[in-house]
mmCIF file of C-alpha atoms and ligand atoms in Angstrom:
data_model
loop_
_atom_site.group_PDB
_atom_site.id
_atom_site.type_symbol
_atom_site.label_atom_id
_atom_site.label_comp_id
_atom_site.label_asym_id
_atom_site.label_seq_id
_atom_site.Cartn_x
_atom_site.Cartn_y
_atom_site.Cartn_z
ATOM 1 C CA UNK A 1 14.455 19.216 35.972
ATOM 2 C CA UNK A 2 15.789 22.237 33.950
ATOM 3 C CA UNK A 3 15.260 20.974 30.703
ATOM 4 C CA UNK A 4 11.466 20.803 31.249
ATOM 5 C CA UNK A 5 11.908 25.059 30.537
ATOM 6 C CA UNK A 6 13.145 24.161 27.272
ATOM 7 C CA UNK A 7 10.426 21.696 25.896
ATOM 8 C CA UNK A 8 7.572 22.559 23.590
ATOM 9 C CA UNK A 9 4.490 22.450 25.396
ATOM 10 C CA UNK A 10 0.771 22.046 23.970
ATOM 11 C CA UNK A 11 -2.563 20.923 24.996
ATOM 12 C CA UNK A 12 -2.850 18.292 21.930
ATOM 13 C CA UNK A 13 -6.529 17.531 20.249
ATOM 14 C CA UNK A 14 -8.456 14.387 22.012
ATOM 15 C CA UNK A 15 -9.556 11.918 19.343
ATOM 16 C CA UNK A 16 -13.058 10.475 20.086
ATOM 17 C CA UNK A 17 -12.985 7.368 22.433
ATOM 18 C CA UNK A 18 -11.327 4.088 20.370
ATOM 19 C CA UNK A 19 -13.065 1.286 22.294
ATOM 20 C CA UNK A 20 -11.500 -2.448 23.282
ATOM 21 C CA UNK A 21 -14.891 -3.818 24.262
ATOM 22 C CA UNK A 22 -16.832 -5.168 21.616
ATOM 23 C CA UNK A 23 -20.293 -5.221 20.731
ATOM 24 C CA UNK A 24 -20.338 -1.290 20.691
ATOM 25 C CA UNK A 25 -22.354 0.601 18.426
ATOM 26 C CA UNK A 26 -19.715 2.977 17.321
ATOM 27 C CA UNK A 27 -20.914 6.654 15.863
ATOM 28 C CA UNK A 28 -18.323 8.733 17.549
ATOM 29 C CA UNK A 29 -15.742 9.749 15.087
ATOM 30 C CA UNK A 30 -17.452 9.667 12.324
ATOM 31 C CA UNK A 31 -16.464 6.191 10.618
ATOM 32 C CA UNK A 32 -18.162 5.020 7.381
ATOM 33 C CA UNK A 33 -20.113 1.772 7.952
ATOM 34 C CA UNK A 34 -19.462 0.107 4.807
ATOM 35 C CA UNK A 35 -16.803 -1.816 4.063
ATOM 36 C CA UNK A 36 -14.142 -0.447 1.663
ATOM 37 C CA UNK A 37 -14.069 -0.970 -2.020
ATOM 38 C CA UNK A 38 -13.113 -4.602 -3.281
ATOM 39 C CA UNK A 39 -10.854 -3.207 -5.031
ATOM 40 C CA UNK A 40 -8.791 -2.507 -2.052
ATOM 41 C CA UNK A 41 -8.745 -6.695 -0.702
ATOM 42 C CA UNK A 42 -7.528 -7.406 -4.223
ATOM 43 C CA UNK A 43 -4.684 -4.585 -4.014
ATOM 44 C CA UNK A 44 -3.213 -5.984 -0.442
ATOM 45 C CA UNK A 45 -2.575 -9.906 -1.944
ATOM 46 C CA UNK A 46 -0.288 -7.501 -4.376
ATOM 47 C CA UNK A 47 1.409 -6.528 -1.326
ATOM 48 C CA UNK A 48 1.446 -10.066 0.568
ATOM 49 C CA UNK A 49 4.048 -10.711 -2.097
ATOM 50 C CA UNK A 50 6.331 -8.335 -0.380
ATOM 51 C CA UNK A 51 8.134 -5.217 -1.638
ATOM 52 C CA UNK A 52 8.134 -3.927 1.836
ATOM 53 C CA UNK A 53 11.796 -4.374 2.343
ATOM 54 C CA UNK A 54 12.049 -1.397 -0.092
ATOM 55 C CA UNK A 55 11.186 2.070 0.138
ATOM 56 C CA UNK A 56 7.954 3.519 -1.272
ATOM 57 C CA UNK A 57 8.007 6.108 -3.602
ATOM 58 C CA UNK A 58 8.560 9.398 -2.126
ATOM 59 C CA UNK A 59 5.815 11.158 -4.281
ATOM 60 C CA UNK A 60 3.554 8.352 -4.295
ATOM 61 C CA UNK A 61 2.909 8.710 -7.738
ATOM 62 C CA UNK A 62 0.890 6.203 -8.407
ATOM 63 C CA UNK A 63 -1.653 7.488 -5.698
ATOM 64 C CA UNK A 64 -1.379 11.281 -6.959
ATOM 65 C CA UNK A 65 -1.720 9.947 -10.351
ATOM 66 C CA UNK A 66 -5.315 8.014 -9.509
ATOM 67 C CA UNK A 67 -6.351 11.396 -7.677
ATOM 68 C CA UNK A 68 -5.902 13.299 -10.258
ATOM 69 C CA UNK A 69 -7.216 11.256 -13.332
ATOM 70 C CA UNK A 70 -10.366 11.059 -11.340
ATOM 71 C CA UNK A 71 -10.933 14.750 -10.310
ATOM 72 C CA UNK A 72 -9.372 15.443 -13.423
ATOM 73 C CA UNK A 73 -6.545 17.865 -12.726
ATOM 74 C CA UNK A 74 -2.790 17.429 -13.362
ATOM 75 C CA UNK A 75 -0.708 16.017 -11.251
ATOM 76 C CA UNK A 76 1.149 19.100 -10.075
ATOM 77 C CA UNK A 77 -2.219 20.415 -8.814
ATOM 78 C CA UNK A 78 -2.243 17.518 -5.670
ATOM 79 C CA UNK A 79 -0.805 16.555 -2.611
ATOM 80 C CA UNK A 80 -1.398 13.585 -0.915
ATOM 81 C CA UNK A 81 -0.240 12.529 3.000
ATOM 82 C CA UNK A 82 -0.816 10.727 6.197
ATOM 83 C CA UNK A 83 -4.690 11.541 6.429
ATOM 84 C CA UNK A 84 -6.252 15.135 5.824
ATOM 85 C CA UNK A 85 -4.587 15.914 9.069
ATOM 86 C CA UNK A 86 -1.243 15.282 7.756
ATOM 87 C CA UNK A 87 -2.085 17.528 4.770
ATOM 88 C CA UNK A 88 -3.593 20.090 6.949
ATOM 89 C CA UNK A 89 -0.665 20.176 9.354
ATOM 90 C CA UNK A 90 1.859 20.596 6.414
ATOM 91 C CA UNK A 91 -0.268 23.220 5.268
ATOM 92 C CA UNK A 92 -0.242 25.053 8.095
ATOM 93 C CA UNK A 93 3.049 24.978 8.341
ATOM 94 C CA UNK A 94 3.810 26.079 4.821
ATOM 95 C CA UNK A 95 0.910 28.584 4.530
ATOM 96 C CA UNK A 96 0.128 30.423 7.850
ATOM 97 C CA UNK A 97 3.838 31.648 8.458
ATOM 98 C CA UNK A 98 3.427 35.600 8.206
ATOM 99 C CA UNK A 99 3.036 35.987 12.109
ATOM 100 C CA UNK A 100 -0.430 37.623 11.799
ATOM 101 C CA UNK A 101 -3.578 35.903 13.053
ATOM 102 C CA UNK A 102 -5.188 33.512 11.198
ATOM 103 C CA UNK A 103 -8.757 33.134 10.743
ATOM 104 C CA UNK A 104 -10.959 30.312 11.611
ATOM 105 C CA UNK A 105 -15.080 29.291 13.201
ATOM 106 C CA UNK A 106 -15.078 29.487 17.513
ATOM 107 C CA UNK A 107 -17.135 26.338 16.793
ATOM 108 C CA UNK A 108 -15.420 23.922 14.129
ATOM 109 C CA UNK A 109 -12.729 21.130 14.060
ATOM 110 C CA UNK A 110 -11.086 20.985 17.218
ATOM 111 C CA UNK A 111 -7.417 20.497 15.131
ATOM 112 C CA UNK A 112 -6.958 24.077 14.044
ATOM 113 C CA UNK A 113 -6.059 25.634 17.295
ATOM 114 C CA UNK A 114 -3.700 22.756 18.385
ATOM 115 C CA UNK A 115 -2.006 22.828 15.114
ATOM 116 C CA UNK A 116 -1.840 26.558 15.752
ATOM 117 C CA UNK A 117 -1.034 26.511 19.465
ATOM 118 C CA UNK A 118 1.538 23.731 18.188
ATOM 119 C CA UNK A 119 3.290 25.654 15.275
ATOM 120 C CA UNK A 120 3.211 29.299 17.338
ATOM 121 C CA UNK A 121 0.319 30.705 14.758
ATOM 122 C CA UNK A 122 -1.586 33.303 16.231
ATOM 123 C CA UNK A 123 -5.273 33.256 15.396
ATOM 124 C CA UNK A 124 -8.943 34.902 15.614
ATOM 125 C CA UNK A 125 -11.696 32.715 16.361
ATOM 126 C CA UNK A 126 -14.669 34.178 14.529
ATOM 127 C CA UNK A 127 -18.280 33.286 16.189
ATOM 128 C CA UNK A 128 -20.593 31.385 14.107
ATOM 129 C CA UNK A 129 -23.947 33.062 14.040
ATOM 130 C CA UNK A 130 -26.914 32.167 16.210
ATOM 131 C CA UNK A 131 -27.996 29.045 14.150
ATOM 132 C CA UNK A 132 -24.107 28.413 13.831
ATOM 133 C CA UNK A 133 -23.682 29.389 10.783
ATOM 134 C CA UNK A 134 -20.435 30.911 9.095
ATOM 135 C CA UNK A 135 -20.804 34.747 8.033
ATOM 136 C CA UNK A 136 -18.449 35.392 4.887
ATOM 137 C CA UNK A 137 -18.347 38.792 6.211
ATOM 138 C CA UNK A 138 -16.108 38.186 9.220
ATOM 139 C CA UNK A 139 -13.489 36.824 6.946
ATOM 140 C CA UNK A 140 -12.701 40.376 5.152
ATOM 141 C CA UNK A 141 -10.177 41.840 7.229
ATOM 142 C CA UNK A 142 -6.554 41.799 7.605
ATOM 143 C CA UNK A 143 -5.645 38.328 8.589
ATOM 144 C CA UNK A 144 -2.611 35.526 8.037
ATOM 145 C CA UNK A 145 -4.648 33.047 6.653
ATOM 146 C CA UNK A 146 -7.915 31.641 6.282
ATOM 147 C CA UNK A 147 -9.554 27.850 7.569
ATOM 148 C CA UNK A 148 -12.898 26.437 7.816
ATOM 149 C CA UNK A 149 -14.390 22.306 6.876
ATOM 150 C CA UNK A 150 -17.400 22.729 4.761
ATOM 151 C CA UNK A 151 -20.028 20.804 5.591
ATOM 152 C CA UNK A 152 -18.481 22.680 8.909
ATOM 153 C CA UNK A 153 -18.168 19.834 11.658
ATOM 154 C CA UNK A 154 -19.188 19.196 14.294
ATOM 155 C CA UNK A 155 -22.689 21.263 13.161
ATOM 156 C CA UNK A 156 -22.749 19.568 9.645
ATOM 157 C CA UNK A 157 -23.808 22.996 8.091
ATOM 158 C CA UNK A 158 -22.539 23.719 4.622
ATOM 159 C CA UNK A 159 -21.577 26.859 3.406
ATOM 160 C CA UNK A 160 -22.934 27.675 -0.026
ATOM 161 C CA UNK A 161 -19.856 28.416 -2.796
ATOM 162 C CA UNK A 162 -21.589 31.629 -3.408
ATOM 163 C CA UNK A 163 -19.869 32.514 -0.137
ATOM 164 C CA UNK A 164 -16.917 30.252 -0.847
ATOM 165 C CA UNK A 165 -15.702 32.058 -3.234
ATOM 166 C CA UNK A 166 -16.849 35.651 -1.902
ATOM 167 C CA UNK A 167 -14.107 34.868 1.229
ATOM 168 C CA UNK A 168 -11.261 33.465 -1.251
ATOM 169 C CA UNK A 169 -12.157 36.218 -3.725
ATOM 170 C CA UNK A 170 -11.877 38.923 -1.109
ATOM 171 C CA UNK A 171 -8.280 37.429 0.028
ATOM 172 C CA UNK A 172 -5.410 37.162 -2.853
ATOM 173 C CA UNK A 173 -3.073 38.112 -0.153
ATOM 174 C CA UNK A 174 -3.715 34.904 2.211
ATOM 175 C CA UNK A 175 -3.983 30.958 1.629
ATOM 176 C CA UNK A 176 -7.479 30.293 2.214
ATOM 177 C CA UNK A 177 -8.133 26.137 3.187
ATOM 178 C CA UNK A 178 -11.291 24.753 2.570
ATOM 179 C CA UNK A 179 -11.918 21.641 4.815
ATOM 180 C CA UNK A 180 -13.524 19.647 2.703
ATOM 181 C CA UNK A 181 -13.751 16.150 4.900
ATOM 182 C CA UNK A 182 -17.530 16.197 4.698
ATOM 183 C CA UNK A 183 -18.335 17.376 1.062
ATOM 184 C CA UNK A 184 -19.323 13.943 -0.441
ATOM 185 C CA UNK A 185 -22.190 13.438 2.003
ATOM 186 C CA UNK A 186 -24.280 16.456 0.256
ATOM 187 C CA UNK A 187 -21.848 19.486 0.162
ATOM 188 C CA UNK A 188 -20.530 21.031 -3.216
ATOM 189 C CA UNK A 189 -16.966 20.953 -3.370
ATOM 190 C CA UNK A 190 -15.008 24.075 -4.193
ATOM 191 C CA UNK A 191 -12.552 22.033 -6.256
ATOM 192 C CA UNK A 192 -13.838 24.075 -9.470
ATOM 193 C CA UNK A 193 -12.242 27.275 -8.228
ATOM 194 C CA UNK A 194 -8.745 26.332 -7.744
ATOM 195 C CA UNK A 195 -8.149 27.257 -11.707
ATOM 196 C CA UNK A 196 -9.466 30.456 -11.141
ATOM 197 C CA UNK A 197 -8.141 31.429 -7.415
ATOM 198 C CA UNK A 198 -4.215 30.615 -7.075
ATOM 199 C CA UNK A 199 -4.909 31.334 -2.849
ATOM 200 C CA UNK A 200 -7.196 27.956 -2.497
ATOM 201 C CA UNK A 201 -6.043 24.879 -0.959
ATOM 202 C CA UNK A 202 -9.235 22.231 -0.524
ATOM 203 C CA UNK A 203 -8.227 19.366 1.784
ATOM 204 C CA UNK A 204 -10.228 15.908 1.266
ATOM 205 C CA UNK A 205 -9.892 12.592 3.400
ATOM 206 C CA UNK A 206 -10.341 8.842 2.253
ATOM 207 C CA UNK A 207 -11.753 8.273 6.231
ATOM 208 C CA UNK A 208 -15.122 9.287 5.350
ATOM 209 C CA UNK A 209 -16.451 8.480 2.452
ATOM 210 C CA UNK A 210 -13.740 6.255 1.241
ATOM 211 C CA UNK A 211 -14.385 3.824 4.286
ATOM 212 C CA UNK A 212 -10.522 3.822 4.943
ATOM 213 C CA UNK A 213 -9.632 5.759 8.208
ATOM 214 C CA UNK A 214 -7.645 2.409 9.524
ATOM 215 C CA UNK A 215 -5.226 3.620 6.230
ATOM 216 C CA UNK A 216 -4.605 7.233 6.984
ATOM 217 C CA UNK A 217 -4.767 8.288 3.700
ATOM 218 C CA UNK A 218 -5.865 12.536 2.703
ATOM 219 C CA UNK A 219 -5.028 15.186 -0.564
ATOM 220 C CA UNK A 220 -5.142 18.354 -0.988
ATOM 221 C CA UNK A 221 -5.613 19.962 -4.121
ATOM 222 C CA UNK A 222 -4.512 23.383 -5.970
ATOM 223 C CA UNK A 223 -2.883 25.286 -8.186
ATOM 224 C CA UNK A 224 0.966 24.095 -9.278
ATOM 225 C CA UNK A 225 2.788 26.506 -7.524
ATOM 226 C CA UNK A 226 1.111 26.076 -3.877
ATOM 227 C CA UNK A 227 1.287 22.786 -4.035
ATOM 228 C CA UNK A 228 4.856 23.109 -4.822
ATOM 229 C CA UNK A 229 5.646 24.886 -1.960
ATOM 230 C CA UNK A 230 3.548 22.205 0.248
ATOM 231 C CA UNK A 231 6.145 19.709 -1.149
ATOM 232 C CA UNK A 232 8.883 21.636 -0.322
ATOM 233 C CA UNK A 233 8.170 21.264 2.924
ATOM 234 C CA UNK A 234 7.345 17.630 3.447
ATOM 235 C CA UNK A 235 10.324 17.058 2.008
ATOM 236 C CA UNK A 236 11.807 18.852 4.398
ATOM 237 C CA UNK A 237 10.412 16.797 7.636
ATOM 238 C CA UNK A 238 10.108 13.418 6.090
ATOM 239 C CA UNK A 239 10.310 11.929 2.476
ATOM 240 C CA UNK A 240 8.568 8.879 3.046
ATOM 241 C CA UNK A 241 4.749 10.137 4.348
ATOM 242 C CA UNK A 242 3.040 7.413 2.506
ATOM 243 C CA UNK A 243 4.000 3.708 2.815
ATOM 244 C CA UNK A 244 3.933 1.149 -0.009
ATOM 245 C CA UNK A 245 0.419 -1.036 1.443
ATOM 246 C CA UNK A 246 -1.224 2.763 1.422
ATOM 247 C CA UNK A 247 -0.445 3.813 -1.611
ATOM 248 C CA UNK A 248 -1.272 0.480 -3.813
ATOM 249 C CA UNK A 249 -4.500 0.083 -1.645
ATOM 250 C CA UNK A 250 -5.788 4.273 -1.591
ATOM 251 C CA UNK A 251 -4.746 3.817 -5.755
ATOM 252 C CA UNK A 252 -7.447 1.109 -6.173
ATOM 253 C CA UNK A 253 -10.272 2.677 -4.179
ATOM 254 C CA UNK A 254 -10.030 6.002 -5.411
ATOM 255 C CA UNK A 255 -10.196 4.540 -9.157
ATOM 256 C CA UNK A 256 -13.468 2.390 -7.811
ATOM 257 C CA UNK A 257 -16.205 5.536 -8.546
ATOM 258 C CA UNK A 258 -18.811 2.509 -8.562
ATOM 259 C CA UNK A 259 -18.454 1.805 -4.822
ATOM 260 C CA UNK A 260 -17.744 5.241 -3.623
ATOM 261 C CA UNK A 261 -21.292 6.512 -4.700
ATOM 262 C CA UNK A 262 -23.334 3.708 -3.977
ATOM 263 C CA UNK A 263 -21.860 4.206 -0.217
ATOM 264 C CA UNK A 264 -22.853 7.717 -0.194
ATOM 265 C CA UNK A 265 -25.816 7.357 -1.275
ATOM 266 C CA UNK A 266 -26.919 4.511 1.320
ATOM 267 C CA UNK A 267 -25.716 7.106 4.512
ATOM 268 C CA UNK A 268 -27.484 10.271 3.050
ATOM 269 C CA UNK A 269 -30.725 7.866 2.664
ATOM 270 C CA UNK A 270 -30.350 6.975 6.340
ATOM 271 C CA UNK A 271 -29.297 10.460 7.459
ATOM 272 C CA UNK A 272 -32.192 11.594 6.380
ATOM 273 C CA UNK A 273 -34.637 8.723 7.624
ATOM 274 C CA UNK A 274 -32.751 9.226 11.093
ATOM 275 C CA UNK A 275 -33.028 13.136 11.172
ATOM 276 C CA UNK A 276 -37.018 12.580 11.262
ATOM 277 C CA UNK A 277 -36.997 10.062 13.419
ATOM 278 C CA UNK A 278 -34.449 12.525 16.311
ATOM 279 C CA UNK A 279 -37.475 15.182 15.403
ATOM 280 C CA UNK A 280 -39.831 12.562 16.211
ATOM 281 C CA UNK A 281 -38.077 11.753 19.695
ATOM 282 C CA UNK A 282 -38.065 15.517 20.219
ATOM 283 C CA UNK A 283 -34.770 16.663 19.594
ATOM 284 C CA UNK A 284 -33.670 19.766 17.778
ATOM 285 C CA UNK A 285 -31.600 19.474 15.046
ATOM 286 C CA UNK A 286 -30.664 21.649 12.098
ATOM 287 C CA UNK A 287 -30.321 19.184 8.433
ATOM 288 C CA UNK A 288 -26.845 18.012 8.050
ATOM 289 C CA UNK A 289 -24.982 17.891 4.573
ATOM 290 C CA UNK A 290 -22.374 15.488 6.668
ATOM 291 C CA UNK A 291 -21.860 11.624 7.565
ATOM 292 C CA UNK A 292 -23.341 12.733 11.287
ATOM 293 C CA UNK A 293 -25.883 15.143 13.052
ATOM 294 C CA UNK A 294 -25.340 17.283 15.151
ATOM 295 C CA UNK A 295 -28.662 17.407 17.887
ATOM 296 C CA UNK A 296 -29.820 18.808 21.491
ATOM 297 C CA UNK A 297 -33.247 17.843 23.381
ATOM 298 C CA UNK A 298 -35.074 20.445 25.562
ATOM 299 C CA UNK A 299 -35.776 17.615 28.244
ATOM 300 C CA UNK A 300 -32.636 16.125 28.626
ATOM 301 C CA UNK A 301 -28.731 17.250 28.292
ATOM 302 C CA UNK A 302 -26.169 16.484 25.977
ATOM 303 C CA UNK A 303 -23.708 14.778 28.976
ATOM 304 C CA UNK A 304 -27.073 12.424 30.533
ATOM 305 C CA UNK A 305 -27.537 11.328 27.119
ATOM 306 C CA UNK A 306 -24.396 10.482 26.316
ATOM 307 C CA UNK A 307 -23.481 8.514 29.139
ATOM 308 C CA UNK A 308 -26.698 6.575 29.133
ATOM 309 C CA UNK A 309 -26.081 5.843 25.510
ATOM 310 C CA UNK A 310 -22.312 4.769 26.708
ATOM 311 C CA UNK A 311 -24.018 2.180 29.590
ATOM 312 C CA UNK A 312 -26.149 0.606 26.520
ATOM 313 C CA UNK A 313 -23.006 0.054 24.831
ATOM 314 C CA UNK A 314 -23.715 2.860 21.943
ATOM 315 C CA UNK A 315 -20.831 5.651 21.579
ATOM 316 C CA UNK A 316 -21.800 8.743 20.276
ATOM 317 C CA UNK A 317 -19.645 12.385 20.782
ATOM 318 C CA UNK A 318 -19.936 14.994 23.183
ATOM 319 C CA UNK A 319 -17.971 17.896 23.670
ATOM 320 C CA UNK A 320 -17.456 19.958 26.863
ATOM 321 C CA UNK A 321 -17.502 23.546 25.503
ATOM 322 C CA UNK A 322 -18.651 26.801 25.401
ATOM 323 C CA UNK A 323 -21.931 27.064 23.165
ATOM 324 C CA UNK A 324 -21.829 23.421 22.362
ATOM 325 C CA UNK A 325 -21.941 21.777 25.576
ATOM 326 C CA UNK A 326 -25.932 20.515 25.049
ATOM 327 C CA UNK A 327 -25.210 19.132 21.961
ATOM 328 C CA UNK A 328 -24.451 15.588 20.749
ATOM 329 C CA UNK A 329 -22.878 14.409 17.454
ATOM 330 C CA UNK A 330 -23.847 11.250 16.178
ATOM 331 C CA UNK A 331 -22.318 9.670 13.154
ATOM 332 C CA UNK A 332 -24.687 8.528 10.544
ATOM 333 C CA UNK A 333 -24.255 4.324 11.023
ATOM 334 C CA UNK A 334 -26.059 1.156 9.063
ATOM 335 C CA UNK A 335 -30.219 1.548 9.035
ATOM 336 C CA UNK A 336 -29.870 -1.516 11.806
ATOM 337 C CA UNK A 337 -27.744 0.489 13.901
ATOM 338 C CA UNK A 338 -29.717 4.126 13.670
ATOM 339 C CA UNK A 339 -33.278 2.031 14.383
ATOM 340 C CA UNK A 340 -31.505 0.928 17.406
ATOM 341 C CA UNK A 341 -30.157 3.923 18.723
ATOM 342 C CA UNK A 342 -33.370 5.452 18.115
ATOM 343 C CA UNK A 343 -34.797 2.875 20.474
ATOM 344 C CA UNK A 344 -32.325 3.348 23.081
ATOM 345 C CA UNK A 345 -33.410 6.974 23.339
ATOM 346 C CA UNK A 346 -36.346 6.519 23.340
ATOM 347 C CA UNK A 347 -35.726 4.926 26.630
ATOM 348 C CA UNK A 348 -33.306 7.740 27.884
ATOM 349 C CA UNK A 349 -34.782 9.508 31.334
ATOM 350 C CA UNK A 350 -36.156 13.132 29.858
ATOM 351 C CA UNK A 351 -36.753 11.678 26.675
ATOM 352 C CA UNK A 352 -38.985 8.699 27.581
ATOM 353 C CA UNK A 353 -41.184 10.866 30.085
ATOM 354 C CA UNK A 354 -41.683 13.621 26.995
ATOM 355 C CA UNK A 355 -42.863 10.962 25.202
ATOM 356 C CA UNK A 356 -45.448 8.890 27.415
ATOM 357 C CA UNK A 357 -46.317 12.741 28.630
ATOM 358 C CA UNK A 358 -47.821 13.169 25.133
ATOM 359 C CA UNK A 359 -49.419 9.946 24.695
ATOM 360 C CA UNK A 360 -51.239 10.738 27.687
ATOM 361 C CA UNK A 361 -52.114 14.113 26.272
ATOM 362 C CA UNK A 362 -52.852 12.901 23.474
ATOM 363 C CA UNK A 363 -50.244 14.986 21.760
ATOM 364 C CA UNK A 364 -48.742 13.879 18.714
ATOM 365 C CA UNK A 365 -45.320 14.147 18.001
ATOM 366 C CA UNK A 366 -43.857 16.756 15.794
HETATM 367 C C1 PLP B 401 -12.063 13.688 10.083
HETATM 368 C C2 PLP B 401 -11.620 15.070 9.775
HETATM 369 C C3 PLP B 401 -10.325 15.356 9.318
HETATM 370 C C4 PLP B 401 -9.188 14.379 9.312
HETATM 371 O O1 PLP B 401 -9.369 13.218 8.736
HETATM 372 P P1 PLP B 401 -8.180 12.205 8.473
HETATM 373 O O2 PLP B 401 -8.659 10.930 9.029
HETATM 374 O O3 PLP B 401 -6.924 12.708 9.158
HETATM 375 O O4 PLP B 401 -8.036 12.225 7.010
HETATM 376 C C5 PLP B 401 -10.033 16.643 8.939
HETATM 377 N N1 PLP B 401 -10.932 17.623 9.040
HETATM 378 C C6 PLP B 401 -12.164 17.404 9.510
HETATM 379 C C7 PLP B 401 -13.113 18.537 9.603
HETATM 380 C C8 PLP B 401 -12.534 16.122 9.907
HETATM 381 O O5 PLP B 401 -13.734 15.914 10.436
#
C-alpha cells in the first residue's frame, strides 16, 4: 500500500473510558454532577421549533456576546469553539508556528503533545518540581510558545498569578496560553491581565463548571488583535464551529451566574469533606483547587485500586506514566457518591488491612 508513506501519522490523546453499562459511579473525566442551568431546558423548546434547516451564525454572536457581557470585555476580546479543545487546537495552530520548541509541564494535560505531535510543533517538556509543582523559572528561555492549565490537571495544583504573570511578563516575544479549565473550582483566573499583556490567551470550558460537556462548548479570551488572528484561522478550516442548539443553549447558561455559583460551591464543599476523608483512609494527597484529586496510598497501587474500584462499578482515572503511574484522579462527584466511594476503599486489599492493622494497634488514623 504506497499511499500509507504519504499519510499523517499520530498517536492521538485517549479520552477517559465512556461507559454503556449503567449504574456506574462515574468520576473519570471530570464531569460536573449537577444538572445544567434551567435556563438551558427552556432555550432547547426554542430550538424544537426548528431553524435547523438554516445555518448558524458563523461568529456565534449571540454566544460571544453573553461571554463577554458577563466577564465584561468587548466582544473582539473572545473566541468561542467546539469545546476548550477546539479553541486550544486553533490556537495552536495560529500561535505556535515559529518552528522553535514550545514550552509546556512533563506532567499536565495529555492534549498538548498530540496537538503538537499532530501540527509538527516541536516542544520542551519542563519537569514539575518534586511536589509537582510548576517553577516560573523554567519558562525564561528562548522558546516558540508557552502552555500550561492552571489549577494544572491531572495534580489539581494552582499556580499563584504572582507567577502568572512573572512567565507572560518575561515573554512579549511568544503567545503564552493559560489553561484555565479548572479555575472556577478555587483557582484565580488570569483574565485581569489580558489588558495589560497583548501575548495572553486564557482558554475556559463550559464542561466543568458549566455542567455542559455533552454540548462541546469552550472561549478563549484576549486582546483584539490575537483573537483576530485566531479567527482568521477558523475561518480558514471551517466557518460553521458552533451549531444553532449550542449556541442558543451555551447563551442561556452562561447569562445564569445564579446557578453557576451555587454548583461550585456544592463540589468545593465536598472536595474538601472528601480530601479528609482519602487522608483518613491513608492516602496522600496534596489540596486540589480543581473539580478532582489527584491521590496515591503507600499500601496499595494506583492500577489495584483502580481496577477494584472498576469491578464495584465506580470509574475513576489512572494513567500509565512516568512519575504518575501510582497515582489516581478522582473527579469530585455528589456527597452520595464520594461517601460511597469512600466505602468501597475502604474495602480495597492494602487499604482495608492498613486500616484493621491500626484498630488493632490501637492507632488512630491521621
Ligand atoms: C477538560 C479539559 C479541557 C477540554 O475541555 P473541553 O471539554 O474540550 O472544553 C481542556 N484542558 C484541560 C486541562 C481539561 O482538563
Amino acid at each position: 500500500m504506497g499511499w500509507e508513506k504519504r499519510v499523517r501519522r499520530v498517536v492521538p490523546y485517549v479520552p477517559g473510558e465512556q461507559p454503556k453499562e449503567s449504574g456506574i459511579i462515574k468520576l473519570n473525566t471530570n464531569e460536573n454532577p449537577y444538572p445544567p442551568s434551567g435556563a438551558v431546558r427552556i432555550a432547547m423548546d426554542a430550538i424544537n421549533e426548528g431553524k435547523l434547516r438554516l445555518y448558524p451564525d458563523p461568529a456565534a454572536s449571540e454566544l460571544v456576546g453573553a461571554i463577554a457581557e458577563v466577564y465584561g470585555l468587548s466582544e473582539k476580546e473572545v473566541f468561542v469553539g467546539v469545546g476548550s479543545d477546539d479553541v486550544l487546537a486553533m490556537a495552536f495552530m495560529t500561535f505556535f508556528h515559529s518552528g522553535e520548541p514550545i514550552l509546556f509541564p512533563d506532567i499536565t494535560y495529555s492534549f498538548y503533545d498530540v496537538w503538537a505531535d499532530l501540527l509538527r510543533i516541536p516542544y520542551e517538556k519542563q519537569p514539575l518540581d518534586g511536589d509537582f509543582h510548576i517553577d516560573p523559572e523554567d519558562y525564561k528561555k528562548p522558546n516558540g510558545g508557552i502552555v500550561f492549565p492552571n489549577p494544572n490537571a491531572p495534580t489539581g495544583a494552582f499556580l499563584p498569578l504572582q507567577y502568572v504573570e512573572e512567565i507572560v511578563a518575561a515573554n512579549p516575544d511568544s503567545v503564552v496560553i493559560v489553561d484555565e479549565a479548572y479555575v472556577d473550582f478555587g483557582g484565580e483566573s488570569a483574565l485581569p491581565l489580558i489588558r495589560k499583556y497583548d501575548n495572553l490567551m486564557i482558554a475556559q470550558t463550559f464542561s466543568k463548571s458549566r455542567s455542559l460537556a455533552g454540548l462541546r462548548i469552550g472561549f478563549a479570551m484576549g486582546n483584539e488583535k490575537l483573537i483576530a488572528y485566531l479567527n482568521d484561522v477558523k475561518y480558514s478550516f471551517n466557518s460553521y464551529t458552533m451549531n444553532r442548539p449550542a449556541i442558543a443553549l451555551a447563551s442561556a447558561a452562561v447569562r445564569d451566574e445564579g446557578h453557576f455559583e451555587e454548583c461550585c460551591r456544592k463540589i468545593i464543599a465536598t472536595r474538601e469533606k472528601a480530601q479528609e476523608d482519602f487522608r483518613t483512609l491513608g492516602f496522600r494527597l496534596e489540596d486540589s483547587c480543581a473539580n478532582f484529586v489527584f491521590v496515591t496510598h503507600p499500601d496499595a497501587d494506583a492500577e489495584t485500586i483502580f481496577n477494584y474500584l472498576k469491578s464495584r462499578k465506580i470509574y475513576v482515572r489512572w494513567f500509565n506514566k512516568p512519575r504518575i503511574r501510582n497515582y489516581l484522579r478522582i473527579t469530585i462527584g455528589t456527597d452520595g457518591e464520594m461517601e460511597h466511594l469512600m466505602t468501597v476503599l475502604a474495602e480495597c486489599p492494602g487499604i482495608a488491612e492498613r486500616l484493621s492493622g491500626r484498630e488493632q494497634d490501637g492507632i488512630r488514623t491521621e
